[in-house]
mmCIF file with all atom_site columns, C-alpha atoms in Angstrom:
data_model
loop_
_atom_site.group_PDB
_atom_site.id
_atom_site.type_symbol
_atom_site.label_atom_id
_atom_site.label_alt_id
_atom_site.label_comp_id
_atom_site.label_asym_id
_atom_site.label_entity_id
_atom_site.label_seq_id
_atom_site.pdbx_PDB_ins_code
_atom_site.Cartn_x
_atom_site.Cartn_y
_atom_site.Cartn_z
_atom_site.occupancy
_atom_site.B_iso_or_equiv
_atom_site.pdbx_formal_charge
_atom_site.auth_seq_id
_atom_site.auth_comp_id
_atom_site.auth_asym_id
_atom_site.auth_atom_id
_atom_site.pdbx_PDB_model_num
ATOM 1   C CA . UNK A 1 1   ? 0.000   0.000  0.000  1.00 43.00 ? 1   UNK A CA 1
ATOM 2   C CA . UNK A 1 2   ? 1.664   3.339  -0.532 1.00 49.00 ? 2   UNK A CA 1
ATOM 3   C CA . UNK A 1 3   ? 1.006   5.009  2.362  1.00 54.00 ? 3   UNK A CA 1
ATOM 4   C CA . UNK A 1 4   ? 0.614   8.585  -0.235 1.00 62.00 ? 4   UNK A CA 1
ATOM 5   C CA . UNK A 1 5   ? -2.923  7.748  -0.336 1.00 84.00 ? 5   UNK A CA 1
ATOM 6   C CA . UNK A 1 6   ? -5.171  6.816  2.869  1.00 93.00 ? 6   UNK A CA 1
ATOM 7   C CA . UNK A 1 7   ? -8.902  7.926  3.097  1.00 93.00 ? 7   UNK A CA 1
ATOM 8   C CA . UNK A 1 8   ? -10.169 9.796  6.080  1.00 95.00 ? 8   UNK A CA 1
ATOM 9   C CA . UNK A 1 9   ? -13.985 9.061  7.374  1.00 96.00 ? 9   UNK A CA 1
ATOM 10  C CA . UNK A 1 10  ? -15.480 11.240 9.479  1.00 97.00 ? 10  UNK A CA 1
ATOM 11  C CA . UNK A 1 11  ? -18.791 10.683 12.138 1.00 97.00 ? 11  UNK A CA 1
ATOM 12  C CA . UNK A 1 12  ? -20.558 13.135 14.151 1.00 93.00 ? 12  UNK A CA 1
ATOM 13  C CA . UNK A 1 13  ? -23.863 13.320 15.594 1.00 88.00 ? 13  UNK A CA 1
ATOM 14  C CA . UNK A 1 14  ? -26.015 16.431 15.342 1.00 83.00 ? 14  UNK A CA 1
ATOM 15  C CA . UNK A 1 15  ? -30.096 16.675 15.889 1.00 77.00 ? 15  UNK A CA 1
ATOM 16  C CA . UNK A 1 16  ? -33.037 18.633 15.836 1.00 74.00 ? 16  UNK A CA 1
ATOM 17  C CA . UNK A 1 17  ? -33.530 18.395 19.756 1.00 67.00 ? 17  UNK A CA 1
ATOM 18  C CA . UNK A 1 18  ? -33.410 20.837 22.482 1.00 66.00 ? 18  UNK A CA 1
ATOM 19  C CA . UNK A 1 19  ? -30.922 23.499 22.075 1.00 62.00 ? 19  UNK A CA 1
ATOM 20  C CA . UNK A 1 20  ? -29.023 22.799 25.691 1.00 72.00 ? 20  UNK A CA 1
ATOM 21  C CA . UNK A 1 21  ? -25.230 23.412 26.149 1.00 72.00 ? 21  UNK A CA 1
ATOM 22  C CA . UNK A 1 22  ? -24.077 19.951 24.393 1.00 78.00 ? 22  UNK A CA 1
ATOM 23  C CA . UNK A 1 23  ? -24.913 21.147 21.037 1.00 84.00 ? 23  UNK A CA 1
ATOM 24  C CA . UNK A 1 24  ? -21.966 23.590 21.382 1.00 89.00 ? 24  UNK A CA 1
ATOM 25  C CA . UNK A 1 25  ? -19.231 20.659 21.838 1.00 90.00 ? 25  UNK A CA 1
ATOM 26  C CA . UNK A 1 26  ? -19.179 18.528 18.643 1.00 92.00 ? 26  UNK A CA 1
ATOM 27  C CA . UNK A 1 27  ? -17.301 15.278 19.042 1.00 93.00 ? 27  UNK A CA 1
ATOM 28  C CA . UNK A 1 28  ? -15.933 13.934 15.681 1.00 96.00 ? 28  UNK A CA 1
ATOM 29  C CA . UNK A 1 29  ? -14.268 10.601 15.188 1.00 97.00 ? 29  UNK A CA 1
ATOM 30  C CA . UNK A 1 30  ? -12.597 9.877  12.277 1.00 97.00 ? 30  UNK A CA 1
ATOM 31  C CA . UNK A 1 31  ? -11.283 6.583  10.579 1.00 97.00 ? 31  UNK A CA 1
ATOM 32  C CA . UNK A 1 32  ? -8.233  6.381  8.850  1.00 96.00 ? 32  UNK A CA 1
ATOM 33  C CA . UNK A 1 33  ? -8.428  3.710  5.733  1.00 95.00 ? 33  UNK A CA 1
ATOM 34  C CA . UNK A 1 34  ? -5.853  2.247  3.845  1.00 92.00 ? 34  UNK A CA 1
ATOM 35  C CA . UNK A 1 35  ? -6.811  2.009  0.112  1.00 89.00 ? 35  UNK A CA 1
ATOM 36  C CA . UNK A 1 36  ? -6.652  -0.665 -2.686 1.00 85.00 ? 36  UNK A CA 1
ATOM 37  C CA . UNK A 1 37  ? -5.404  0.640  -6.495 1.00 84.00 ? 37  UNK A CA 1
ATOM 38  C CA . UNK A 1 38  ? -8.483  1.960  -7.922 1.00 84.00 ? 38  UNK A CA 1
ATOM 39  C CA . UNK A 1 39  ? -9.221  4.341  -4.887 1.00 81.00 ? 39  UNK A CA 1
ATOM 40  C CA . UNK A 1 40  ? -11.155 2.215  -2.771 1.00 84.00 ? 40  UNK A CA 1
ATOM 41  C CA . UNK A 1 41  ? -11.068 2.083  1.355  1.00 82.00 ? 41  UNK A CA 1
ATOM 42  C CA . UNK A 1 42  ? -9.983  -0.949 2.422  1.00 87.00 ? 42  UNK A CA 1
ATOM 43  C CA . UNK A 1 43  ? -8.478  -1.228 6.020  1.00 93.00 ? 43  UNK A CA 1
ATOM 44  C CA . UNK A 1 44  ? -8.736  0.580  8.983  1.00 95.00 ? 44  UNK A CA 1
ATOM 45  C CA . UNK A 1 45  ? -5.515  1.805  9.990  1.00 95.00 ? 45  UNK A CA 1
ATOM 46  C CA . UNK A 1 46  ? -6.131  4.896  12.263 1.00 95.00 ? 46  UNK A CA 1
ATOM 47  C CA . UNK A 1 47  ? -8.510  6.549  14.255 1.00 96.00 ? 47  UNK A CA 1
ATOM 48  C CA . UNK A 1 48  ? -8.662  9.474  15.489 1.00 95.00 ? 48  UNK A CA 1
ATOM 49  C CA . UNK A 1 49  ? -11.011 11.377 18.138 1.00 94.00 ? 49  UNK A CA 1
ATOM 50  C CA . UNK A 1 50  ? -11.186 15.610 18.271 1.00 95.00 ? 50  UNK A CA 1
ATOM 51  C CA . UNK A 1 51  ? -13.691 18.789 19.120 1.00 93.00 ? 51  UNK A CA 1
ATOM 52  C CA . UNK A 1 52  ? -14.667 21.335 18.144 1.00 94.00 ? 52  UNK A CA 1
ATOM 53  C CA . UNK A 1 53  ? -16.131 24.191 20.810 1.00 92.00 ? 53  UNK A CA 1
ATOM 54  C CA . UNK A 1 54  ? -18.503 26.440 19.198 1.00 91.00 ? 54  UNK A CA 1
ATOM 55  C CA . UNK A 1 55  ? -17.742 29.317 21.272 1.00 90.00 ? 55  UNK A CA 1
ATOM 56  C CA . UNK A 1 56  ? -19.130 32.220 19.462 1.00 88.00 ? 56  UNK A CA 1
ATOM 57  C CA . UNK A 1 57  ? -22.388 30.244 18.647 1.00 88.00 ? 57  UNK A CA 1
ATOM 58  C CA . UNK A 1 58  ? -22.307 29.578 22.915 1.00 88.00 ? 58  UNK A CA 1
ATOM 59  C CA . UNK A 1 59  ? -21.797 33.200 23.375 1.00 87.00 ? 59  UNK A CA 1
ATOM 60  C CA . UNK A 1 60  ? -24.369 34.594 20.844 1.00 88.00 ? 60  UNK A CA 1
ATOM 61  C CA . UNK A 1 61  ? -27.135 31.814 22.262 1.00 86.00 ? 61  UNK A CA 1
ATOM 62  C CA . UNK A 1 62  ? -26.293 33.331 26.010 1.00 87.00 ? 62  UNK A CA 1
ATOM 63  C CA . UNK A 1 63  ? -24.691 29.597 27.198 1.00 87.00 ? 63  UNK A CA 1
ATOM 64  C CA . UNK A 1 64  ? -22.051 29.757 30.640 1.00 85.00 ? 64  UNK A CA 1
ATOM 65  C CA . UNK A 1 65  ? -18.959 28.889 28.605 1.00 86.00 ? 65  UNK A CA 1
ATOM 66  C CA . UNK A 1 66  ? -17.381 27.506 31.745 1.00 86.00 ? 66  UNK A CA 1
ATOM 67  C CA . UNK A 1 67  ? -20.594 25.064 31.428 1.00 85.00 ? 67  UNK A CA 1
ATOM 68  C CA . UNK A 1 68  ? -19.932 24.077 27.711 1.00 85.00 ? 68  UNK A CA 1
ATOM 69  C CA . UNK A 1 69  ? -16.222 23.733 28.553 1.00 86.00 ? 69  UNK A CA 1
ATOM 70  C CA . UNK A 1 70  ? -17.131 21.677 31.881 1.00 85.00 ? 70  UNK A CA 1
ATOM 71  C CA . UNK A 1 71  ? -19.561 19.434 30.161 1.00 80.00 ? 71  UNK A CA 1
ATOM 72  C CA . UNK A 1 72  ? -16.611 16.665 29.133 1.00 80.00 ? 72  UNK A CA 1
ATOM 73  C CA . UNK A 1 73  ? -14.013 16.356 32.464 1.00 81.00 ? 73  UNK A CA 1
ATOM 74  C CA . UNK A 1 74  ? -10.611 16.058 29.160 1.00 79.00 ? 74  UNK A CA 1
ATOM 75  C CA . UNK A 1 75  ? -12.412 19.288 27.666 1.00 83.00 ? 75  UNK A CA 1
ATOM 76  C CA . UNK A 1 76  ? -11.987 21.710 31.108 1.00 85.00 ? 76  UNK A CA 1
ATOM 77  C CA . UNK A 1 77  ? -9.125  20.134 32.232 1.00 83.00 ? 77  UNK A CA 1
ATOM 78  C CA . UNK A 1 78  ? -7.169  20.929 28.922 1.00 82.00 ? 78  UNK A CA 1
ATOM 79  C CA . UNK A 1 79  ? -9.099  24.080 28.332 1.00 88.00 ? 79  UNK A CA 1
ATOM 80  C CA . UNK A 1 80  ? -7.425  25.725 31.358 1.00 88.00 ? 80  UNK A CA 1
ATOM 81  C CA . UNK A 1 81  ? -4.247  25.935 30.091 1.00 88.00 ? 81  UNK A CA 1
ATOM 82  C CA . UNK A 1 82  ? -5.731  28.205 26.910 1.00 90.00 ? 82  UNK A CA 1
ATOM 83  C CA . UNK A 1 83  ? -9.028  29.875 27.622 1.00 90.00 ? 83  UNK A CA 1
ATOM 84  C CA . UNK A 1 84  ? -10.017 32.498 29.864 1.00 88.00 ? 84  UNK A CA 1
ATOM 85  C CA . UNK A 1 85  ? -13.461 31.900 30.902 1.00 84.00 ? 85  UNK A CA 1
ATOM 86  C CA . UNK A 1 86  ? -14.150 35.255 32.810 1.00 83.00 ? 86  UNK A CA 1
ATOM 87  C CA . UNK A 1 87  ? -13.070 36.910 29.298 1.00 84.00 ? 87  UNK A CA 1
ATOM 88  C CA . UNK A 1 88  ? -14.192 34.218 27.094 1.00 83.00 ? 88  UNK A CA 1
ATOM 89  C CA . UNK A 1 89  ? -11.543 34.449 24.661 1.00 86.00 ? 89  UNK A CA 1
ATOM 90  C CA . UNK A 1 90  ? -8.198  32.516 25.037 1.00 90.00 ? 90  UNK A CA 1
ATOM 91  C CA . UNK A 1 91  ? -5.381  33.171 26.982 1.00 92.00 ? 91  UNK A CA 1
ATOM 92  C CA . UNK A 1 92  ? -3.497  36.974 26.926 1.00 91.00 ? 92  UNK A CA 1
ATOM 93  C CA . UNK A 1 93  ? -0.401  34.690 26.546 1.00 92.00 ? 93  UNK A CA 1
ATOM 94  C CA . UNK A 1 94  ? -1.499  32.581 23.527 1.00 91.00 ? 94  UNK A CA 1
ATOM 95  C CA . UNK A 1 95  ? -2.854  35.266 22.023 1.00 91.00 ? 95  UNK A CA 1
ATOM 96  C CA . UNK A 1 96  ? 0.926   37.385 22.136 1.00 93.00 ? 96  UNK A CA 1
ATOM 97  C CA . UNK A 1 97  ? 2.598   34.361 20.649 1.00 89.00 ? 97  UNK A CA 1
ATOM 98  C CA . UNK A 1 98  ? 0.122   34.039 17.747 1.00 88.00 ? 98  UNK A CA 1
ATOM 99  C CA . UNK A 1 99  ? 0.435   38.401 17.902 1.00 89.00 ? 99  UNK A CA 1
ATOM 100 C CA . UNK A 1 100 ? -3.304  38.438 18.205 1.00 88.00 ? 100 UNK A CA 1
ATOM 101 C CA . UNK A 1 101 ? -3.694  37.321 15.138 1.00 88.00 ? 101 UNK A CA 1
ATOM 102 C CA . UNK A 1 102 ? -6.396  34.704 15.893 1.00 87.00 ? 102 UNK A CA 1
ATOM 103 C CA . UNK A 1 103 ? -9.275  35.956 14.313 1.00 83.00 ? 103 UNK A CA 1
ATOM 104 C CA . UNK A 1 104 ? -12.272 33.549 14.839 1.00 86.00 ? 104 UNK A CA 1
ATOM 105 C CA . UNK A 1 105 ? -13.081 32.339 18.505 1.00 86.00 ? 105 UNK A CA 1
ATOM 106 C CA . UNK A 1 106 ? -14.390 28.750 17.707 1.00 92.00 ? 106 UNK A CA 1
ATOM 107 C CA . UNK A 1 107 ? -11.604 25.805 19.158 1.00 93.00 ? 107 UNK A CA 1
ATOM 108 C CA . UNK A 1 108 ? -10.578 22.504 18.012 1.00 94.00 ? 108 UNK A CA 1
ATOM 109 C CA . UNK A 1 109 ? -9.083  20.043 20.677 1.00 92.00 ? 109 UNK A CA 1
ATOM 110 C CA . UNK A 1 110 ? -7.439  17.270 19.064 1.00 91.00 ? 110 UNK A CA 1
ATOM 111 C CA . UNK A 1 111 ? -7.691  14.502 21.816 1.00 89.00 ? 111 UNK A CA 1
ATOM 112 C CA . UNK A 1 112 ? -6.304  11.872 20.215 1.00 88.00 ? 112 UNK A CA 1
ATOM 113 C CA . UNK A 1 113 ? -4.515  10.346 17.053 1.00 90.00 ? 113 UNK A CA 1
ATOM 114 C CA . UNK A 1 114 ? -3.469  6.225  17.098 1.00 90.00 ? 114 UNK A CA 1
ATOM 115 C CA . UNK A 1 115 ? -2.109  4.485  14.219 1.00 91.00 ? 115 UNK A CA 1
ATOM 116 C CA . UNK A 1 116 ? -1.234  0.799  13.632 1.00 93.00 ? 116 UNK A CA 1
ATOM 117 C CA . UNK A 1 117 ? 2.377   0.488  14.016 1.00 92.00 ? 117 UNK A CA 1
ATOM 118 C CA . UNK A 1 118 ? 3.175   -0.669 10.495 1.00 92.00 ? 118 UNK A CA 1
ATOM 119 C CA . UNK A 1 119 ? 2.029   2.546  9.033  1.00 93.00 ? 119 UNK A CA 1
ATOM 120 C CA . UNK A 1 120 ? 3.663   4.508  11.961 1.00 86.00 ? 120 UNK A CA 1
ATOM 121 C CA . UNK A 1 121 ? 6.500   7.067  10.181 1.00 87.00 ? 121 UNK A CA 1
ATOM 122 C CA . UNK A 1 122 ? 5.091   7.742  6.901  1.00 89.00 ? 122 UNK A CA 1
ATOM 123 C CA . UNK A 1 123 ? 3.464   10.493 8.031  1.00 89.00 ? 123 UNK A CA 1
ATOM 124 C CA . UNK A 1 124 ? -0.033  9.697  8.250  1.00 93.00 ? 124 UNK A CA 1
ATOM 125 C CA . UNK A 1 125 ? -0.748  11.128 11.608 1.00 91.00 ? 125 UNK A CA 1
ATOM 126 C CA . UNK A 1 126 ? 0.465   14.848 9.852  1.00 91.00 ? 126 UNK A CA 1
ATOM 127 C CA . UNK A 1 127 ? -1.663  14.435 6.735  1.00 93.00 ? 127 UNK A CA 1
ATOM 128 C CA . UNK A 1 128 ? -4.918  13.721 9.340  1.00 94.00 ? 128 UNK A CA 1
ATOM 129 C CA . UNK A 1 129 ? -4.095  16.601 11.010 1.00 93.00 ? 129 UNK A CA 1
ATOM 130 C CA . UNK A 1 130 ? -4.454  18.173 7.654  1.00 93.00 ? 130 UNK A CA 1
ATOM 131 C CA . UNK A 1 131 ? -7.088  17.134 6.642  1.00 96.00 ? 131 UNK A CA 1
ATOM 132 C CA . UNK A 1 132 ? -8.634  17.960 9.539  1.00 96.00 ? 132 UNK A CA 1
ATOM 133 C CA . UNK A 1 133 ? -7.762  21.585 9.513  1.00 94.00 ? 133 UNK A CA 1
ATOM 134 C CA . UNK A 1 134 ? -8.802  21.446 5.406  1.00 95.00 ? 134 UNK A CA 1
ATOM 135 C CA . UNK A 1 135 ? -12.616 20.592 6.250  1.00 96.00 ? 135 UNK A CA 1
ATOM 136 C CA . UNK A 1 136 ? -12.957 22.424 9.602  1.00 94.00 ? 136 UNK A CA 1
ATOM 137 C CA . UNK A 1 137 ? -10.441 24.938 10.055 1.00 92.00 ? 137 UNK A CA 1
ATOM 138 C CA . UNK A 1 138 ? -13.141 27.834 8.321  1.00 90.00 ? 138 UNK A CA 1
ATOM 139 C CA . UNK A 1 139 ? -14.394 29.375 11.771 1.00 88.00 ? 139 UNK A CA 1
ATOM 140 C CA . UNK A 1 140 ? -11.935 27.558 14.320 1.00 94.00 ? 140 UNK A CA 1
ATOM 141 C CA . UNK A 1 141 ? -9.259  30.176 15.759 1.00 92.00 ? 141 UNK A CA 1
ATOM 142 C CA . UNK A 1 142 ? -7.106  27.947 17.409 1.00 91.00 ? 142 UNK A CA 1
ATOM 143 C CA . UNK A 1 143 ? -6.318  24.440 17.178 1.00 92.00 ? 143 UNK A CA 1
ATOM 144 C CA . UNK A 1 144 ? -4.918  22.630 20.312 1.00 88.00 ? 144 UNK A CA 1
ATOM 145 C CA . UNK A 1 145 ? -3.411  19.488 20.256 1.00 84.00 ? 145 UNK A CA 1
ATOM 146 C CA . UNK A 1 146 ? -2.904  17.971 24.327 1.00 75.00 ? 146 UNK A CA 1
ATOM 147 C CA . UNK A 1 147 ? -0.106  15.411 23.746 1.00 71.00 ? 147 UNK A CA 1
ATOM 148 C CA . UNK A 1 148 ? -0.438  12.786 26.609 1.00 67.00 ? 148 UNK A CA 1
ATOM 149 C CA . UNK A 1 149 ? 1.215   9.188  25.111 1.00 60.00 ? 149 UNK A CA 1
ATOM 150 C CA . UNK A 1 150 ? -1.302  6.865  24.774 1.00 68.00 ? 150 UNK A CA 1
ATOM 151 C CA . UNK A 1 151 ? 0.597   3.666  26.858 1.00 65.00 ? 151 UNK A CA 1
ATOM 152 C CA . UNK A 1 152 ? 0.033   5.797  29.983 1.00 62.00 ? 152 UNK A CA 1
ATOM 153 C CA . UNK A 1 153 ? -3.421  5.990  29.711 1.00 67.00 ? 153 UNK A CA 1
ATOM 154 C CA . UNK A 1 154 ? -3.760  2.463  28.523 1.00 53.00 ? 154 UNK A CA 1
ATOM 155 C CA . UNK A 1 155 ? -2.302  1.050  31.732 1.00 55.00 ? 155 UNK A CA 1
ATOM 156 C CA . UNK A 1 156 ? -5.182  2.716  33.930 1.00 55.00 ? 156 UNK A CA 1
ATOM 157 C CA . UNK A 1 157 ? -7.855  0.261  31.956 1.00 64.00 ? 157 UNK A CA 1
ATOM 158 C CA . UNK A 1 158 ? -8.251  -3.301 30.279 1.00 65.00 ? 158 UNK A CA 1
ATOM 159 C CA . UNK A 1 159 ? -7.748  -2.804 26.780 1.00 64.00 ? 159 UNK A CA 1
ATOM 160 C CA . UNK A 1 160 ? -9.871  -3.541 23.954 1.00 76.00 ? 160 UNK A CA 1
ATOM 161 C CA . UNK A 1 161 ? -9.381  -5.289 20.651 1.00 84.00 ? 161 UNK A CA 1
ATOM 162 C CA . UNK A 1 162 ? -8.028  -2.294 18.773 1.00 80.00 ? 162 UNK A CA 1
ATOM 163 C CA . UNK A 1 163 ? -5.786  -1.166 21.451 1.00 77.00 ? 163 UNK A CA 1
ATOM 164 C CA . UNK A 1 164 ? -3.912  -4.259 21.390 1.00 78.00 ? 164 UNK A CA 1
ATOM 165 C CA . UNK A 1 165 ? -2.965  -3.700 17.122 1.00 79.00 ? 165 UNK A CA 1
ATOM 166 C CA . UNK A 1 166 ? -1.727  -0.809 18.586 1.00 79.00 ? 166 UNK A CA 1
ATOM 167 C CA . UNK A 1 167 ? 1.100   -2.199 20.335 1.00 75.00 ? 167 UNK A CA 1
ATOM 168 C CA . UNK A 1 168 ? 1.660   0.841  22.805 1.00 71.00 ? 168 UNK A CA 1
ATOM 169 C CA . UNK A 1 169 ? 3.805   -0.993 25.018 1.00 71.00 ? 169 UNK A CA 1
ATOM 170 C CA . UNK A 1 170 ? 6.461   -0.805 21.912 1.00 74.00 ? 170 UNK A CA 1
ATOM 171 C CA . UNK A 1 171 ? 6.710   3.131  23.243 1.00 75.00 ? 171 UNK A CA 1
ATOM 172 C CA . UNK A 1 172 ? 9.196   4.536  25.921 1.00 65.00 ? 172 UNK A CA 1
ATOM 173 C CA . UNK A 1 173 ? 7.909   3.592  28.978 1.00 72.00 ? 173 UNK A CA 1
ATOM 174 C CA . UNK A 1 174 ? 9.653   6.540  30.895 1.00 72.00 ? 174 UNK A CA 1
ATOM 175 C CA . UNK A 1 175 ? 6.989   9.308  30.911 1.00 73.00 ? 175 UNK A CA 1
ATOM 176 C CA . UNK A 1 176 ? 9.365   12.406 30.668 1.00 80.00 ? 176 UNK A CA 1
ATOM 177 C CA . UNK A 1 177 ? 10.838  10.719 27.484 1.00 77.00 ? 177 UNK A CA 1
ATOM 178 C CA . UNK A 1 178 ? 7.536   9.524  25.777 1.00 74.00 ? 178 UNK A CA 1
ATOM 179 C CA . UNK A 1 179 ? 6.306   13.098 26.425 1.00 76.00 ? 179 UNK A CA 1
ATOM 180 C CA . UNK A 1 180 ? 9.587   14.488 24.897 1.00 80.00 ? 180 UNK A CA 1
ATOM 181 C CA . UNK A 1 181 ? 8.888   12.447 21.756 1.00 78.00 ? 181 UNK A CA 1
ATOM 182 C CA . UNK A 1 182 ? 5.760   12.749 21.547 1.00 75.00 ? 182 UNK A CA 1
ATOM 183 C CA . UNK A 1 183 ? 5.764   16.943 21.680 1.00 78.00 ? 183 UNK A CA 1
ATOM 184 C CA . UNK A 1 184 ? 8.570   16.293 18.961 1.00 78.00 ? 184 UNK A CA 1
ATOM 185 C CA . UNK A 1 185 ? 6.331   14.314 16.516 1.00 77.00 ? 185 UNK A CA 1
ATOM 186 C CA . UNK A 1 186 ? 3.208   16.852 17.210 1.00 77.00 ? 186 UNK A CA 1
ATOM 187 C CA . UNK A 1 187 ? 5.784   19.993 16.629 1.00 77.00 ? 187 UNK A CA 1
ATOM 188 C CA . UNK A 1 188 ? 6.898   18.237 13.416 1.00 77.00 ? 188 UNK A CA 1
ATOM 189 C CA . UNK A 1 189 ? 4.070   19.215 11.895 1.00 72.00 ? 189 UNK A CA 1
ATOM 190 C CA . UNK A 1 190 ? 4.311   22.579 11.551 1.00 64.00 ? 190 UNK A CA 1
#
């Protein structure tokens, strides 16, 4: 398989239902698909999980946005470190290092990216990341990524099927490293 081509599916849920704080969170998964020679999806070879906080939506429709960031425990616990909640904009800091140039106040979280370890190094997790930022990026201001390895929080809980392809106990087992690497591989990116 050349590893050039890979198809990226995405799922979300949306309804017609009450308009309560969830609606401002949308979780999207996506599926990462190897292909066959004529275009076609064939395996699954990635996955990953990601955001996005509607923030200016939340804002406009009068919603606490301490309440839409509090209504998933990884969302406020990550969201700390870059929004301001009294202000409701992100962090003075942030905002001097992109020199307040981040226009729109929408925020994607990328929680997670995993990919089977025989596609691991050809790039695959930076071309999702792409393509992610390709079909959502109109609106979003600021993309976060929170790099915590994934064999750390493996270890707290059995794991499933697909969690075992992954082979995460083939990473550095040393958190201080695997969080070195890992920030390395994320910052690779660009």
């Amino acid at each position: 398989m050349s590893t050039s081509f890979v198809t990226f599916k995405y799922q979300f849920d949306s309804g017609t239902g009450p308009f309560d704080g969830e609606r401002y969170v949308r979780d999207i998964k996506m599926e990462i698909l190897s292909q066959d020679e004529e275009g076609f999806p064939v395996d699954l070879i990635g996955k990953a999980a990601f955001k996005i906080i509607y923030v200016a939506e939340a804002i406009d429709s009068g919603y606490d946005l301490y309440e839409i960031f509090d209504s998933d425990e990884y969302t406020f616990r990550h969201s700390q470190a870059f929004f301001n909640f009294k202000t409701g904009e992100v962090k003075e800091a942030i905002q001097k290092y992109y020199e307040y140039e981040i226009m729109q106040s929408n925020i994607c979280i990328i929680e997670k990216i995993e990919i089977l370890p025989e596609y691991r190094g050809c790039k695959i997790g930076a071309k999702a990341i792409k393509d992610i930022i390709f079909h959502f990026g109109s609106g979003i201001g600021l993309f976060v990524i929170q790099a915590f390895p994934l064999q750390f929080e493996s270890k707290k809980k059995e794991l499933d099927e697909w969690q075992k392809q992954l082979k995460l106990s083939c990473f550095p087992s040393q958190e201080n490293i695997a969080f070195k690497k890992l920030k390395d591989y994320y910052t690779s990116f660009g």
